[in-house]
Structure formats: structure tokens, C-alpha cells
């Protein structure tokens, strides 16, 4: 089955620094990837849709200059949280789709803690 | 986007069947009904999906009402590992890789 690898699984960083999270589709080409964030006991909130070779489409209220998304190949998308602050601490999850009915495969998530 | 309504939480006992309801009264003819679940501290995983007919797979069964305005995810024999948040999501397949929008889901607790 389709597998999405997300790395790192946990990261702690200092306020003001940037953190990069990688999302890789291991055995399929992902034409589209999605990035979500999730606060404790809450549902997933879609941040942006990433298409290979083009600019990401951000959801309303998501700062595109703060959450930089790059989808440089059909198997890799990255999310960079720039100038992180404690309020950016959250669980970030990526998802990939092949574009067909098949559905979506999710990464295991990255828990970001900004201190 | 058509929306779904699910109970916030449900509780069941181990080795008993569980029926998780979902209402989607504004569903369109091209909306597929998808179910995903999220175990603690993990990303969601696909459970099952359907359009009009009932569906079975190794994880669960999906019963879809004749008017398609509601559906029920059935776990035939719950185990402790089935404790998770279950999300019912509509996806219009006409639009290709459309984004999945998650509602609040149902938090399922399984008692030993």
C-alpha cells in the first residue's frame, strides 16, 4: 500500500529559529500533498495544498510567509516554519494523493515544540 | 462543501459491535463517503469509502442509507486498538485530488 514518511517525528526548537518538516511518498508519485496542523483534542485543520512544480495554495488565515511550502518533486514536499514562536507549537501532519479515487495517505505527524 | 455531523463521543465494550453514525443531508450525487480514523499521536488512516452500496473490507463495514443522507460505520468486533477518533468526510471525485476537510469526528472509547 501507499506509504508516506514524515520526518522528524518530534522537534524542539528555540523561539526565532526555523524548522523544516519533510513529507515523502515512498512508493508512489504524489501529484498533490496537503499540510495540516492539529492542536490537542482538536480536529485537523488544513493549512495548504501543495502541487508539484507550482506554488502552494494556502487556506484563509494561514500566513504563507511563515509557513513555507516547497513541493520540488513528485515524492517530496517540505514545510518550513519560519521564525517559530511558542504559539506555533502543534502537531503537523502531511497527506499525499495520487489524484485518483484511492484516497489519501497520511504521514505519522511531527510534534513541534517551540521553547 | 457538503458537511457531515457526527456525535462527539461514543463508548463501547471490547468484542462488541460498534455503530458509528454520520449525517450528511446535503450530500451531492458525486460525493463519496469516506471514513478515516486517527489513533492517538498518529496521522489519520483510511478505513473505508463508498458511494451508494454498502461496503465491506477487513477493517469495517459501511452501511449507506438509501437516500444517502446518512451512513454508519460498523466495527463488527471492537478491540482496544480501535479506540480512536473516527472522521466521516465527503469527497467530490469530480474535482480530482480535492482537499479533505475534517470535521470534529467521533471519539470512540473501548472499555476492556
Coordinates of C-alpha atoms in Angstrom, one line a residue:
Chain A
X1 CA 0.0 0.0 0.0
X2 CA 0.9 3.6 -0.3
X3 CA 3.3 4.9 2.4
X4 CA 4.0 8.5 3.4
X5 CA 7.1 9.1 5.5
X6 CA 7.2 12.3 7.6
X7 CA 10.3 13.5 9.3
X8 CA 11.1 14.4 12.0
X9 CA 8.5 12.9 14.3
X10 CA 9.4 15.3 17.1
X11 CA 11.4 18.5 17.2
X12 CA 12.1 21.1 19.8
X13 CA 13.4 24.5 18.7
X14 CA 14.1 27.8 20.2
X15 CA 11.9 30.9 19.6
X16 CA 13.0 32.7 16.5
X17 CA 14.6 29.8 14.7
X18 CA 13.2 28.0 11.6
X19 CA 12.2 24.3 11.4
X20 CA 11.8 22.2 8.3
X21 CA 9.5 19.2 8.1
X22 CA 9.7 16.7 5.3
X23 CA 7.0 14.6 3.8
X24 CA 7.9 11.8 1.3
X25 CA 5.8 9.4 -0.7
X26 CA 7.8 6.2 -0.6
X27 CA 6.2 4.0 -3.2
X28 CA 4.1 6.3 -5.4
X29 CA 4.2 9.7 -7.0
X30 CA 2.1 12.3 -5.2
X31 CA 0.8 14.9 -7.5
X32 CA -0.7 16.7 -4.6
X33 CA 0.2 16.9 -1.0
X34 CA -1.6 18.6 1.9
X35 CA -0.4 20.0 5.2
X36 CA -2.5 20.1 8.3
X37 CA -1.9 21.2 11.9
X38 CA -3.7 19.9 14.9
X39 CA -4.0 21.2 18.4
X40 CA -4.6 18.9 21.4
X41 CA -8.1 17.4 21.4
X42 CA -9.0 19.2 18.3
X43 CA -9.6 18.2 14.7
X44 CA -7.1 18.5 11.8
X45 CA -7.0 22.0 10.2
X46 CA -6.0 22.2 6.6
X47 CA -3.2 24.7 6.1
X48 CA -2.3 24.4 2.5
X49 CA -2.4 22.3 -0.7
X50 CA 0.9 21.7 -2.4
X51 CA 1.2 20.8 -6.1
X52 CA 4.4 19.6 -7.6
X53 CA 6.2 22.3 -9.5
X54 CA 3.8 25.1 -8.6
X55 CA 3.1 27.4 -5.7
X56 CA 1.1 26.1 -2.8
X57 CA -2.4 27.2 -2.2
X58 CA -2.9 28.4 1.4
X59 CA -6.2 28.3 3.4
X60 CA -7.6 31.5 4.6
X61 CA -5.8 32.8 7.7
X62 CA -2.6 30.8 7.1
X63 CA 0.4 33.0 6.8
X64 CA 2.3 31.9 3.7
X65 CA 5.4 33.8 4.6
X66 CA 5.6 32.0 7.9
X67 CA 4.7 28.5 6.7
X68 CA 6.8 28.0 3.6
X69 CA 5.9 25.0 1.5
X70 CA 8.0 23.5 -1.3
X71 CA 6.9 20.6 -3.5
X72 CA 10.0 20.2 -5.7
X73 CA 9.4 16.7 -6.8
X74 CA 6.6 14.1 -7.1
X75 CA 7.8 12.4 -3.9
X76 CA 8.8 15.2 -1.6
X77 CA 7.1 18.2 0.0
X78 CA 8.6 20.3 2.8
X79 CA 7.0 22.7 5.3
X80 CA 9.3 25.2 6.9
X81 CA 8.0 27.1 9.9
X82 CA 10.0 30.3 9.9
X83 CA 10.8 32.4 13.0
X84 CA 9.0 30.0 15.1
X85 CA 7.2 31.1 18.3
X86 CA 5.6 29.2 21.1
X87 CA 2.1 29.6 19.6
X88 CA 3.4 27.6 16.6
X89 CA 3.8 24.6 18.8
X90 CA 1.5 22.0 17.4
X91 CA 1.1 18.6 15.6
X92 CA 1.8 18.9 11.9
X93 CA 0.6 16.2 9.5
X94 CA 1.1 15.8 5.8
X95 CA -1.0 13.8 3.4
X96 CA -0.5 12.7 -0.2
X97 CA -2.8 11.8 -3.0
X98 CA -2.2 10.2 -6.4
X99 CA -5.2 12.0 -7.7
X100 CA -7.4 9.0 -8.2
X101 CA -10.3 7.7 -6.0
X102 CA -7.9 5.8 -3.9
X103 CA -7.9 8.2 -1.1
X104 CA -5.3 9.9 0.9
X105 CA -2.3 8.6 2.8
X106 CA -1.1 10.4 5.8
X107 CA 2.2 10.8 7.4
X108 CA 2.7 9.9 11.1
X109 CA 2.9 13.6 12.1
X110 CA 5.5 15.9 13.5
X111 CA 5.2 17.3 17.0
X112 CA 6.8 20.7 17.1
X113 CA 7.5 22.4 20.4
X114 CA 8.9 25.9 20.4
X115 CA 10.6 27.0 23.6
Chain B
X1 CA -18.6 21.7 0.6
X2 CA -21.3 19.4 1.9
X3 CA -20.9 18.8 5.6
X4 CA -21.2 15.9 8.0
X5 CA -22.4 15.7 11.5
X6 CA -21.2 13.1 14.0
X7 CA -21.6 12.5 17.7
X8 CA -18.7 13.9 19.7
X9 CA -18.1 10.7 21.5
X10 CA -19.2 7.1 21.9
X11 CA -18.3 4.3 24.2
X12 CA -18.4 0.6 23.7
X13 CA -17.1 -2.6 25.2
X14 CA -14.4 -4.8 23.8
X15 CA -15.5 -7.6 21.5
X16 CA -18.9 -6.0 20.9
X17 CA -20.0 -4.4 17.7
X18 CA -19.9 -0.6 17.3
X19 CA -22.1 1.5 15.1
X20 CA -20.8 5.0 14.4
X21 CA -23.4 7.3 12.7
X22 CA -22.8 10.1 10.3
X23 CA -25.4 12.5 8.9
X24 CA -24.8 14.2 5.6
X25 CA -28.2 15.6 4.5
X26 CA -26.7 17.9 1.8
X27 CA -24.7 15.2 0.1
X28 CA -24.5 15.6 -3.7
X29 CA -24.7 12.8 -6.3
X30 CA -20.9 12.8 -6.9
X31 CA -19.9 12.8 -3.3
X32 CA -18.2 9.7 -2.0
X33 CA -18.4 9.0 1.7
X34 CA -15.0 8.4 3.3
X35 CA -14.1 7.3 6.8
X36 CA -10.8 7.8 8.3
X37 CA -9.6 7.2 11.9
X38 CA -6.8 8.7 13.9
X39 CA -5.2 6.8 16.7
X40 CA -3.5 8.8 19.5
X41 CA -0.4 10.8 18.4
X42 CA -0.6 9.4 14.8
X43 CA -1.8 10.7 11.4
X44 CA -5.2 9.6 10.2
X45 CA -5.6 6.3 8.4
X46 CA -8.1 5.3 5.7
X47 CA -10.8 3.0 6.9
X48 CA -13.4 2.6 4.1
X49 CA -15.3 4.5 1.5
X50 CA -18.5 4.1 -0.6
X51 CA -20.9 5.8 -2.9
X52 CA -24.3 4.1 -2.8
X53 CA -23.9 0.5 -1.9
X54 CA -22.9 -1.0 1.4
X55 CA -19.2 -1.8 1.5
X56 CA -17.1 -4.3 3.5
X57 CA -13.4 -4.6 4.0
X58 CA -11.1 -6.2 6.5
X59 CA -11.4 -3.3 8.9
X60 CA -15.1 -2.4 8.9
X61 CA -18.4 -2.2 7.0
X62 CA -20.1 0.9 5.7
X63 CA -23.8 1.0 5.6
X64 CA -25.3 3.8 3.4
X65 CA -28.9 4.9 3.7
X66 CA -31.0 4.6 0.6
X67 CA -31.4 8.3 0.3
X68 CA -27.6 8.7 1.1
X69 CA -28.3 11.3 3.7
X70 CA -26.7 9.3 6.4
X71 CA -24.3 6.4 6.8
X72 CA -23.0 4.1 9.5
X73 CA -19.5 2.8 10.1
X74 CA -19.7 -0.7 11.7
X75 CA -16.8 -2.3 13.6
X76 CA -18.0 -5.8 14.0
X77 CA -16.0 -6.7 17.0
X78 CA -14.2 -3.9 18.6
X79 CA -10.8 -4.3 20.2
X80 CA -8.9 -1.9 22.4
X81 CA -6.8 -0.9 19.4
X82 CA -9.9 0.5 17.7
X83 CA -10.0 3.4 20.3
X84 CA -9.6 6.4 18.1
X85 CA -11.2 9.5 16.6
X86 CA -13.3 8.5 13.6
X87 CA -14.0 11.0 10.9
X88 CA -16.7 10.9 8.2
X89 CA -15.8 13.0 5.2
X90 CA -17.4 13.7 1.9
X91 CA -15.3 13.9 -1.2
X92 CA -16.5 15.0 -4.6
X93 CA -14.5 12.9 -7.1
X94 CA -15.2 15.2 -10.0
X95 CA -12.5 17.6 -8.8
X96 CA -9.5 15.3 -8.8
X97 CA -7.3 15.4 -5.8
X98 CA -9.6 17.6 -3.8
X99 CA -8.6 18.6 -0.3
X100 CA -10.0 16.6 2.6
X101 CA -11.7 18.7 5.2
X102 CA -12.1 17.2 8.6
X103 CA -15.0 17.8 10.9
X104 CA -14.8 17.2 14.7
X105 CA -15.2 13.4 14.4
X106 CA -16.4 10.9 17.0
X107 CA -14.0 9.9 19.8
X108 CA -14.5 6.2 20.4
X109 CA -13.6 4.7 23.7
X110 CA -13.4 1.0 24.1
X111 CA -13.8 -0.5 27.6
X112 CA -12.0 -3.7 28.4

